[in-house]
Amino acid sequence: YITDVAINNYIKINPEYYETFYLLGNYYKKMNDKNKAAKYYKEALAKEIPTEDEREKIKRRLKELSN
């Protein structure tokens, strides 16, 4: 389990980097917290993502949450 303080510190390190939010989405997906996972995947998609493949990977993860 990761504390909210640790998560906030992690975000502060790279607040504009999409992978920060993608990894948090993955964490919450594994913890079965679909709402938080979706929140972080959406935040990742709002950032600059270097490749379309990476963007599609995040979209797939987000879609998996609704299955």
PDB file of N, CA, C and O in Angstrom:
ATOM      1  N   TYR A   1       0.836  -1.186   0.000  1.00  0.00           N
ATOM      2  CA  TYR A   1       0.000   0.000   0.000  1.00  0.00           C
ATOM      3  C   TYR A   1       0.875   1.241   0.000  1.00  0.00           C
ATOM      4  O   TYR A   1       1.833   1.327   0.764  1.00  0.00           O
ATOM      5  N   ILE A   2       0.554   2.204  -0.850  1.00  0.00           N
ATOM      6  CA  ILE A   2       1.292   3.464  -0.947  1.00  0.00           C
ATOM      7  C   ILE A   2       0.437   4.563  -0.321  1.00  0.00           C
ATOM      8  O   ILE A   2      -0.747   4.680  -0.627  1.00  0.00           O
ATOM      9  N   THR A   3       1.046   5.378   0.505  1.00  0.00           N
ATOM     10  CA  THR A   3       0.296   6.448   1.175  1.00  0.00           C
ATOM     11  C   THR A   3       0.021   7.604   0.216  1.00  0.00           C
ATOM     12  O   THR A   3       0.727   7.784  -0.786  1.00  0.00           O
ATOM     13  N   ASP A   4      -0.984   8.398   0.541  1.00  0.00           N
ATOM     14  CA  ASP A   4      -1.297   9.584  -0.263  1.00  0.00           C
ATOM     15  C   ASP A   4      -0.129  10.559  -0.289  1.00  0.00           C
ATOM     16  O   ASP A   4       0.128  11.199  -1.308  1.00  0.00           O
ATOM     17  N   VAL A   5       0.582  10.656   0.821  1.00  0.00           N
ATOM     18  CA  VAL A   5       1.744  11.552   0.879  1.00  0.00           C
ATOM     19  C   VAL A   5       2.805  11.086  -0.119  1.00  0.00           C
ATOM     20  O   VAL A   5       3.372  11.890  -0.861  1.00  0.00           O
ATOM     21  N   ALA A   6       3.062   9.797  -0.153  1.00  0.00           N
ATOM     22  CA  ALA A   6       4.053   9.253  -1.087  1.00  0.00           C
ATOM     23  C   ALA A   6       3.618   9.495  -2.531  1.00  0.00           C
ATOM     24  O   ALA A   6       4.448   9.849  -3.382  1.00  0.00           O
ATOM     25  N   ILE A   7       2.345   9.335  -2.808  1.00  0.00           N
ATOM     26  CA  ILE A   7       1.838   9.563  -4.167  1.00  0.00           C
ATOM     27  C   ILE A   7       1.994  11.026  -4.548  1.00  0.00           C
ATOM     28  O   ILE A   7       2.455  11.346  -5.654  1.00  0.00           O
ATOM     29  N   ASN A   8       1.640  11.924  -3.643  1.00  0.00           N
ATOM     30  CA  ASN A   8       1.790  13.351  -3.932  1.00  0.00           C
ATOM     31  C   ASN A   8       3.244  13.728  -4.158  1.00  0.00           C
ATOM     32  O   ASN A   8       3.549  14.531  -5.052  1.00  0.00           O
ATOM     33  N   ASN A   9       4.144  13.150  -3.381  1.00  0.00           N
ATOM     34  CA  ASN A   9       5.574  13.408  -3.582  1.00  0.00           C
ATOM     35  C   ASN A   9       6.038  12.877  -4.934  1.00  0.00           C
ATOM     36  O   ASN A   9       6.831  13.520  -5.620  1.00  0.00           O
ATOM     37  N   TYR A  10       5.548  11.731  -5.321  1.00  0.00           N
ATOM     38  CA  TYR A  10       5.892  11.136  -6.618  1.00  0.00           C
ATOM     39  C   TYR A  10       5.427  12.043  -7.754  1.00  0.00           C
ATOM     40  O   TYR A  10       6.167  12.291  -8.706  1.00  0.00           O
ATOM     41  N   ILE A  11       4.228  12.565  -7.645  1.00  0.00           N
ATOM     42  CA  ILE A  11       3.693  13.461  -8.672  1.00  0.00           C
ATOM     43  C   ILE A  11       4.515  14.750  -8.736  1.00  0.00           C
ATOM     44  O   ILE A  11       4.809  15.255  -9.828  1.00  0.00           O
ATOM     45  N   LYS A  12       4.918  15.274  -7.602  1.00  0.00           N
ATOM     46  CA  LYS A  12       5.696  16.519  -7.562  1.00  0.00           C
ATOM     47  C   LYS A  12       7.029  16.398  -8.282  1.00  0.00           C
ATOM     48  O   LYS A  12       7.537  17.372  -8.824  1.00  0.00           O
ATOM     49  N   ILE A  13       7.585  15.197  -8.303  1.00  0.00           N
ATOM     50  CA  ILE A  13       8.876  14.987  -8.969  1.00  0.00           C
ATOM     51  C   ILE A  13       8.754  15.241 -10.475  1.00  0.00           C
ATOM     52  O   ILE A  13       9.619  15.860 -11.076  1.00  0.00           O
ATOM     53  N   ASN A  14       7.691  14.748 -11.083  1.00  0.00           N
ATOM     54  CA  ASN A  14       7.481  14.895 -12.529  1.00  0.00           C
ATOM     55  C   ASN A  14       6.015  15.172 -12.835  1.00  0.00           C
ATOM     56  O   ASN A  14       5.332  14.337 -13.432  1.00  0.00           O
ATOM     57  N   PRO A  15       5.503  16.340 -12.480  1.00  0.00           N
ATOM     58  CA  PRO A  15       4.070  16.602 -12.636  1.00  0.00           C
ATOM     59  C   PRO A  15       3.581  16.696 -14.075  1.00  0.00           C
ATOM     60  O   PRO A  15       2.389  16.566 -14.330  1.00  0.00           O
ATOM     61  N   GLU A  16       4.489  16.896 -15.013  1.00  0.00           N
ATOM     62  CA  GLU A  16       4.086  17.018 -16.415  1.00  0.00           C
ATOM     63  C   GLU A  16       4.400  15.775 -17.243  1.00  0.00           C
ATOM     64  O   GLU A  16       4.138  15.747 -18.438  1.00  0.00           O
ATOM     65  N   TYR A  17       4.947  14.764 -16.616  1.00  0.00           N
ATOM     66  CA  TYR A  17       5.351  13.552 -17.338  1.00  0.00           C
ATOM     67  C   TYR A  17       4.205  12.540 -17.319  1.00  0.00           C
ATOM     68  O   TYR A  17       3.747  12.124 -16.249  1.00  0.00           O
ATOM     69  N   TYR A  18       3.773  12.140 -18.477  1.00  0.00           N
ATOM     70  CA  TYR A  18       2.621  11.234 -18.586  1.00  0.00           C
ATOM     71  C   TYR A  18       2.838   9.920 -17.844  1.00  0.00           C
ATOM     72  O   TYR A  18       1.918   9.358 -17.262  1.00  0.00           O
ATOM     73  N   GLU A  19       4.072   9.422 -17.853  1.00  0.00           N
ATOM     74  CA  GLU A  19       4.312   8.102 -17.274  1.00  0.00           C
ATOM     75  C   GLU A  19       4.121   8.091 -15.754  1.00  0.00           C
ATOM     76  O   GLU A  19       3.762   7.059 -15.181  1.00  0.00           O
ATOM     77  N   THR A  20       4.303   9.231 -15.120  1.00  0.00           N
ATOM     78  CA  THR A  20       4.017   9.340 -13.690  1.00  0.00           C
ATOM     79  C   THR A  20       2.581   8.899 -13.422  1.00  0.00           C
ATOM     80  O   THR A  20       2.312   8.078 -12.541  1.00  0.00           O
ATOM     81  N   PHE A  21       1.659   9.422 -14.201  1.00  0.00           N
ATOM     82  CA  PHE A  21       0.240   9.146 -14.010  1.00  0.00           C
ATOM     83  C   PHE A  21      -0.145   7.767 -14.544  1.00  0.00           C
ATOM     84  O   PHE A  21      -1.001   7.094 -13.974  1.00  0.00           O
ATOM     85  N   TYR A  22       0.515   7.345 -15.601  1.00  0.00           N
ATOM     86  CA  TYR A  22       0.278   6.006 -16.146  1.00  0.00           C
ATOM     87  C   TYR A  22       0.639   4.940 -15.108  1.00  0.00           C
ATOM     88  O   TYR A  22      -0.129   3.997 -14.869  1.00  0.00           O
ATOM     89  N   LEU A  23       1.790   5.108 -14.464  1.00  0.00           N
ATOM     90  CA  LEU A  23       2.212   4.136 -13.458  1.00  0.00           C
ATOM     91  C   LEU A  23       1.287   4.142 -12.251  1.00  0.00           C
ATOM     92  O   LEU A  23       0.986   3.079 -11.691  1.00  0.00           O
ATOM     93  N   LEU A  24       0.802   5.322 -11.866  1.00  0.00           N
ATOM     94  CA  LEU A  24      -0.170   5.377 -10.768  1.00  0.00           C
ATOM     95  C   LEU A  24      -1.469   4.690 -11.168  1.00  0.00           C
ATOM     96  O   LEU A  24      -2.091   3.997 -10.362  1.00  0.00           O
ATOM     97  N   GLY A  25      -1.884   4.869 -12.416  1.00  0.00           N
ATOM     98  CA  GLY A  25      -3.068   4.163 -12.914  1.00  0.00           C
ATOM     99  C   GLY A  25      -2.889   2.661 -12.830  1.00  0.00           C
ATOM    100  O   GLY A  25      -3.784   1.938 -12.385  1.00  0.00           O
ATOM    101  N   ASN A  26      -1.712   2.197 -13.228  1.00  0.00           N
ATOM    102  CA  ASN A  26      -1.426   0.760 -13.140  1.00  0.00           C
ATOM    103  C   ASN A  26      -1.469   0.269 -11.701  1.00  0.00           C
ATOM    104  O   ASN A  26      -2.002  -0.807 -11.419  1.00  0.00           O
ATOM    105  N   TYR A  27      -0.906   1.060 -10.797  1.00  0.00           N
ATOM    106  CA  TYR A  27      -0.905   0.686  -9.382  1.00  0.00           C
ATOM    107  C   TYR A  27      -2.342   0.515  -8.878  1.00  0.00           C
ATOM    108  O   TYR A  27      -2.677  -0.505  -8.266  1.00  0.00           O
ATOM    109  N   TYR A  28      -3.179   1.515  -9.141  1.00  0.00           N
ATOM    110  CA  TYR A  28      -4.546   1.440  -8.636  1.00  0.00           C
ATOM    111  C   TYR A  28      -5.367   0.363  -9.343  1.00  0.00           C
ATOM    112  O   TYR A  28      -6.253  -0.232  -8.736  1.00  0.00           O
ATOM    113  N   LYS A  29      -5.040   0.090 -10.591  1.00  0.00           N
ATOM    114  CA  LYS A  29      -5.718  -1.014 -11.288  1.00  0.00           C
ATOM    115  C   LYS A  29      -5.407  -2.329 -10.582  1.00  0.00           C
ATOM    116  O   LYS A  29      -6.309  -3.141 -10.338  1.00  0.00           O
ATOM    117  N   LYS A  30      -4.146  -2.528 -10.231  1.00  0.00           N
ATOM    118  CA  LYS A  30      -3.756  -3.750  -9.524  1.00  0.00           C
ATOM    119  C   LYS A  30      -4.381  -3.822  -8.134  1.00  0.00           C
ATOM    120  O   LYS A  30      -4.621  -4.911  -7.616  1.00  0.00           O
ATOM    121  N   MET A  31      -4.649  -2.666  -7.542  1.00  0.00           N
ATOM    122  CA  MET A  31      -5.269  -2.613  -6.219  1.00  0.00           C
ATOM    123  C   MET A  31      -6.795  -2.689  -6.320  1.00  0.00           C
ATOM    124  O   MET A  31      -7.498  -2.576  -5.332  1.00  0.00           O
ATOM    125  N   ASN A  32      -7.310  -2.874  -7.539  1.00  0.00           N
ATOM    126  CA  ASN A  32      -8.748  -2.966  -7.811  1.00  0.00           C
ATOM    127  C   ASN A  32      -9.522  -1.698  -7.458  1.00  0.00           C
ATOM    128  O   ASN A  32     -10.698  -1.760  -7.118  1.00  0.00           O
ATOM    129  N   ASP A  33      -8.854  -0.552  -7.554  1.00  0.00           N
ATOM    130  CA  ASP A  33      -9.517   0.737  -7.349  1.00  0.00           C
ATOM    131  C   ASP A  33      -9.693   1.361  -8.732  1.00  0.00           C
ATOM    132  O   ASP A  33      -8.867   2.155  -9.196  1.00  0.00           O
ATOM    133  N   LYS A  34     -10.775   0.968  -9.395  1.00  0.00           N
ATOM    134  CA  LYS A  34     -10.993   1.386 -10.782  1.00  0.00           C
ATOM    135  C   LYS A  34     -11.174   2.893 -10.928  1.00  0.00           C
ATOM    136  O   LYS A  34     -10.741   3.475 -11.918  1.00  0.00           O
ATOM    137  N   ASN A  35     -11.801   3.526  -9.943  1.00  0.00           N
ATOM    138  CA  ASN A  35     -12.022   4.969 -10.035  1.00  0.00           C
ATOM    139  C   ASN A  35     -10.710   5.747 -10.030  1.00  0.00           C
ATOM    140  O   ASN A  35     -10.503   6.643 -10.853  1.00  0.00           O
ATOM    141  N   LYS A  36      -9.823   5.396  -9.101  1.00  0.00           N
ATOM    142  CA  LYS A  36      -8.533   6.092  -9.049  1.00  0.00           C
ATOM    143  C   LYS A  36      -7.675   5.736 -10.258  1.00  0.00           C
ATOM    144  O   LYS A  36      -6.966   6.585 -10.792  1.00  0.00           O
ATOM    145  N   ALA A  37      -7.736   4.490 -10.684  1.00  0.00           N
ATOM    146  CA  ALA A  37      -6.975   4.088 -11.865  1.00  0.00           C
ATOM    147  C   ALA A  37      -7.418   4.904 -13.070  1.00  0.00           C
ATOM    148  O   ALA A  37      -6.579   5.448 -13.799  1.00  0.00           O
ATOM    149  N   ALA A  38      -8.720   5.033 -13.266  1.00  0.00           N
ATOM    150  CA  ALA A  38      -9.243   5.807 -14.394  1.00  0.00           C
ATOM    151  C   ALA A  38      -8.817   7.264 -14.293  1.00  0.00           C
ATOM    152  O   ALA A  38      -8.429   7.877 -15.296  1.00  0.00           O
ATOM    153  N   LYS A  39      -8.863   7.818 -13.102  1.00  0.00           N
ATOM    154  CA  LYS A  39      -8.455   9.216 -12.887  1.00  0.00           C
ATOM    155  C   LYS A  39      -7.021   9.427 -13.359  1.00  0.00           C
ATOM    156  O   LYS A  39      -6.723  10.364 -14.092  1.00  0.00           O
ATOM    157  N   TYR A  40      -6.125   8.526 -12.958  1.00  0.00           N
ATOM    158  CA  TYR A  40      -4.718   8.703 -13.315  1.00  0.00           C
ATOM    159  C   TYR A  40      -4.457   8.397 -14.791  1.00  0.00           C
ATOM    160  O   TYR A  40      -3.630   9.068 -15.416  1.00  0.00           O
ATOM    161  N   TYR A  41      -5.152   7.436 -15.372  1.00  0.00           N
ATOM    162  CA  TYR A  41      -4.998   7.204 -16.808  1.00  0.00           C
ATOM    163  C   TYR A  41      -5.456   8.430 -17.599  1.00  0.00           C
ATOM    164  O   TYR A  41      -4.819   8.835 -18.569  1.00  0.00           O
ATOM    165  N   LYS A  42      -6.560   9.039 -17.180  1.00  0.00           N
ATOM    166  CA  LYS A  42      -7.050  10.242 -17.861  1.00  0.00           C
ATOM    167  C   LYS A  42      -6.063  11.393 -17.712  1.00  0.00           C
ATOM    168  O   LYS A  42      -5.842  12.150 -18.664  1.00  0.00           O
ATOM    169  N   GLU A  43      -5.462  11.506 -16.544  1.00  0.00           N
ATOM    170  CA  GLU A  43      -4.451  12.551 -16.361  1.00  0.00           C
ATOM    171  C   GLU A  43      -3.246  12.288 -17.257  1.00  0.00           C
ATOM    172  O   GLU A  43      -2.673  13.224 -17.816  1.00  0.00           O
ATOM    173  N   ALA A  44      -2.868  11.034 -17.398  1.00  0.00           N
ATOM    174  CA  ALA A  44      -1.752  10.687 -18.284  1.00  0.00           C
ATOM    175  C   ALA A  44      -2.071  11.093 -19.721  1.00  0.00           C
ATOM    176  O   ALA A  44      -1.227  11.668 -20.419  1.00  0.00           O
ATOM    177  N   LEU A  45      -3.301  10.827 -20.150  1.00  0.00           N
ATOM    178  CA  LEU A  45      -3.695  11.163 -21.522  1.00  0.00           C
ATOM    179  C   LEU A  45      -3.733  12.662 -21.770  1.00  0.00           C
ATOM    180  O   LEU A  45      -3.637  13.106 -22.920  1.00  0.00           O
ATOM    181  N   ALA A  46      -3.852  13.443 -20.714  1.00  0.00           N
ATOM    182  CA  ALA A  46      -3.879  14.902 -20.851  1.00  0.00           C
ATOM    183  C   ALA A  46      -2.475  15.493 -20.998  1.00  0.00           C
ATOM    184  O   ALA A  46      -2.324  16.665 -21.341  1.00  0.00           O
ATOM    185  N   LYS A  47      -1.460  14.672 -20.778  1.00  0.00           N
ATOM    186  CA  LYS A  47      -0.070  15.126 -20.878  1.00  0.00           C
ATOM    187  C   LYS A  47       0.460  14.870 -22.281  1.00  0.00           C
ATOM    188  O   LYS A  47      -0.135  14.157 -23.074  1.00  0.00           O
ATOM    189  N   GLU A  48       1.617  15.456 -22.551  1.00  0.00           N
ATOM    190  CA  GLU A  48       2.278  15.194 -23.823  1.00  0.00           C
ATOM    191  C   GLU A  48       2.840  13.774 -23.784  1.00  0.00           C
ATOM    192  O   GLU A  48       3.567  13.410 -22.859  1.00  0.00           O
ATOM    193  N   ILE A  49       2.471  12.988 -24.789  1.00  0.00           N
ATOM    194  CA  ILE A  49       2.918  11.592 -24.878  1.00  0.00           C
ATOM    195  C   ILE A  49       3.728  11.466 -26.164  1.00  0.00           C
ATOM    196  O   ILE A  49       3.258  11.871 -27.230  1.00  0.00           O
ATOM    197  N   PRO A  50       4.952  10.927 -26.082  1.00  0.00           N
ATOM    198  CA  PRO A  50       5.852  10.962 -27.233  1.00  0.00           C
ATOM    199  C   PRO A  50       5.418  10.144 -28.449  1.00  0.00           C
ATOM    200  O   PRO A  50       5.764  10.502 -29.573  1.00  0.00           O
ATOM    201  N   THR A  51       4.685   9.061 -28.234  1.00  0.00           N
ATOM    202  CA  THR A  51       4.299   8.238 -29.386  1.00  0.00           C
ATOM    203  C   THR A  51       2.811   7.899 -29.329  1.00  0.00           C
ATOM    204  O   THR A  51       2.216   7.836 -28.253  1.00  0.00           O
ATOM    205  N   GLU A  52       2.268   7.651 -30.493  1.00  0.00           N
ATOM    206  CA  GLU A  52       0.861   7.242 -30.568  1.00  0.00           C
ATOM    207  C   GLU A  52       0.667   5.853 -29.955  1.00  0.00           C
ATOM    208  O   GLU A  52      -0.376   5.568 -29.379  1.00  0.00           O
ATOM    209  N   ASP A  53       1.678   5.004 -30.057  1.00  0.00           N
ATOM    210  CA  ASP A  53       1.598   3.671 -29.440  1.00  0.00           C
ATOM    211  C   ASP A  53       1.418   3.773 -27.925  1.00  0.00           C
ATOM    212  O   ASP A  53       0.618   3.040 -27.341  1.00  0.00           O
ATOM    213  N   GLU A  54       2.164   4.672 -27.299  1.00  0.00           N
ATOM    214  CA  GLU A  54       2.028   4.872 -25.852  1.00  0.00           C
ATOM    215  C   GLU A  54       0.636   5.388 -25.509  1.00  0.00           C
ATOM    216  O   GLU A  54       0.016   4.946 -24.559  1.00  0.00           O
ATOM    217  N   ARG A  55       0.143   6.332 -26.289  1.00  0.00           N
ATOM    218  CA  ARG A  55      -1.195   6.883 -26.068  1.00  0.00           C
ATOM    219  C   ARG A  55      -2.251   5.776 -26.186  1.00  0.00           C
ATOM    220  O   ARG A  55      -3.147   5.672 -25.362  1.00  0.00           O
ATOM    221  N   GLU A  56      -2.129   4.933 -27.187  1.00  0.00           N
ATOM    222  CA  GLU A  56      -3.082   3.845 -27.388  1.00  0.00           C
ATOM    223  C   GLU A  56      -3.013   2.821 -26.250  1.00  0.00           C
ATOM    224  O   GLU A  56      -4.032   2.270 -25.847  1.00  0.00           O
ATOM    225  N   LYS A  57      -1.812   2.588 -25.742  1.00  0.00           N
ATOM    226  CA  LYS A  57      -1.651   1.652 -24.620  1.00  0.00           C
ATOM    227  C   LYS A  57      -2.428   2.163 -23.400  1.00  0.00           C
ATOM    228  O   LYS A  57      -3.126   1.390 -22.738  1.00  0.00           O
ATOM    229  N   ILE A  58      -2.334   3.453 -23.138  1.00  0.00           N
ATOM    230  CA  ILE A  58      -3.052   4.033 -21.991  1.00  0.00           C
ATOM    231  C   ILE A  58      -4.558   3.973 -22.233  1.00  0.00           C
ATOM    232  O   ILE A  58      -5.326   3.632 -21.327  1.00  0.00           O
ATOM    233  N   LYS A  59      -4.982   4.255 -23.447  1.00  0.00           N
ATOM    234  CA  LYS A  59      -6.413   4.177 -23.775  1.00  0.00           C
ATOM    235  C   LYS A  59      -6.943   2.761 -23.585  1.00  0.00           C
ATOM    236  O   LYS A  59      -8.053   2.570 -23.100  1.00  0.00           O
ATOM    237  N   ARG A  60      -6.143   1.762 -23.956  1.00  0.00           N
ATOM    238  CA  ARG A  60      -6.556   0.361 -23.767  1.00  0.00           C
ATOM    239  C   ARG A  60      -6.712   0.038 -22.288  1.00  0.00           C
ATOM    240  O   ARG A  60      -7.673  -0.620 -21.882  1.00  0.00           O
ATOM    241  N   ARG A  61      -5.765   0.498 -21.482  1.00  0.00           N
ATOM    242  CA  ARG A  61      -5.850   0.259 -20.040  1.00  0.00           C
ATOM    243  C   ARG A  61      -7.112   0.905 -19.460  1.00  0.00           C
ATOM    244  O   ARG A  61      -7.787   0.310 -18.640  1.00  0.00           O
ATOM    245  N   LEU A  62      -7.403   2.104 -19.904  1.00  0.00           N
ATOM    246  CA  LEU A  62      -8.593   2.801 -19.436  1.00  0.00           C
ATOM    247  C   LEU A  62      -9.862   2.036 -19.833  1.00  0.00           C
ATOM    248  O   LEU A  62     -10.764   1.837 -19.025  1.00  0.00           O
ATOM    249  N   LYS A  63      -9.879   1.540 -21.053  1.00  0.00           N
ATOM    250  CA  LYS A  63     -11.020   0.789 -21.540  1.00  0.00           C
ATOM    251  C   LYS A  63     -11.198  -0.521 -20.761  1.00  0.00           C
ATOM    252  O   LYS A  63     -12.325  -0.947 -20.487  1.00  0.00           O
ATOM    253  N   GLU A  64     -10.097  -1.160 -20.398  1.00  0.00           N
ATOM    254  CA  GLU A  64     -10.141  -2.416 -19.639  1.00  0.00           C
ATOM    255  C   GLU A  64     -10.871  -2.236 -18.299  1.00  0.00           C
ATOM    256  O   GLU A  64     -11.446  -3.192 -17.787  1.00  0.00           O
ATOM    257  N   LEU A  65     -10.827  -1.050 -17.762  1.00  0.00           N
ATOM    258  CA  LEU A  65     -11.472  -0.802 -16.464  1.00  0.00           C
ATOM    259  C   LEU A  65     -12.975  -0.930 -16.544  1.00  0.00           C
ATOM    260  O   LEU A  65     -13.623  -1.223 -15.540  1.00  0.00           O
ATOM    261  N   SER A  66     -13.546  -0.710 -17.719  1.00  0.00           N
ATOM    262  CA  SER A  66     -14.997  -0.774 -17.850  1.00  0.00           C
ATOM    263  C   SER A  66     -15.497  -2.175 -18.214  1.00  0.00           C
ATOM    264  O   SER A  66     -16.685  -2.397 -18.336  1.00  0.00           O
ATOM    265  N   ASN A  67     -14.564  -3.101 -18.365  1.00  0.00           N
ATOM    266  CA  ASN A  67     -14.944  -4.483 -18.700  1.00  0.00           C
ATOM    267  C   ASN A  67     -15.217  -5.285 -17.445  1.00  0.00           C
ATOM    268  O   ASN A  67     -14.792  -5.053 -16.400  1.00  0.00           O
TER     269      ASN A  67
END
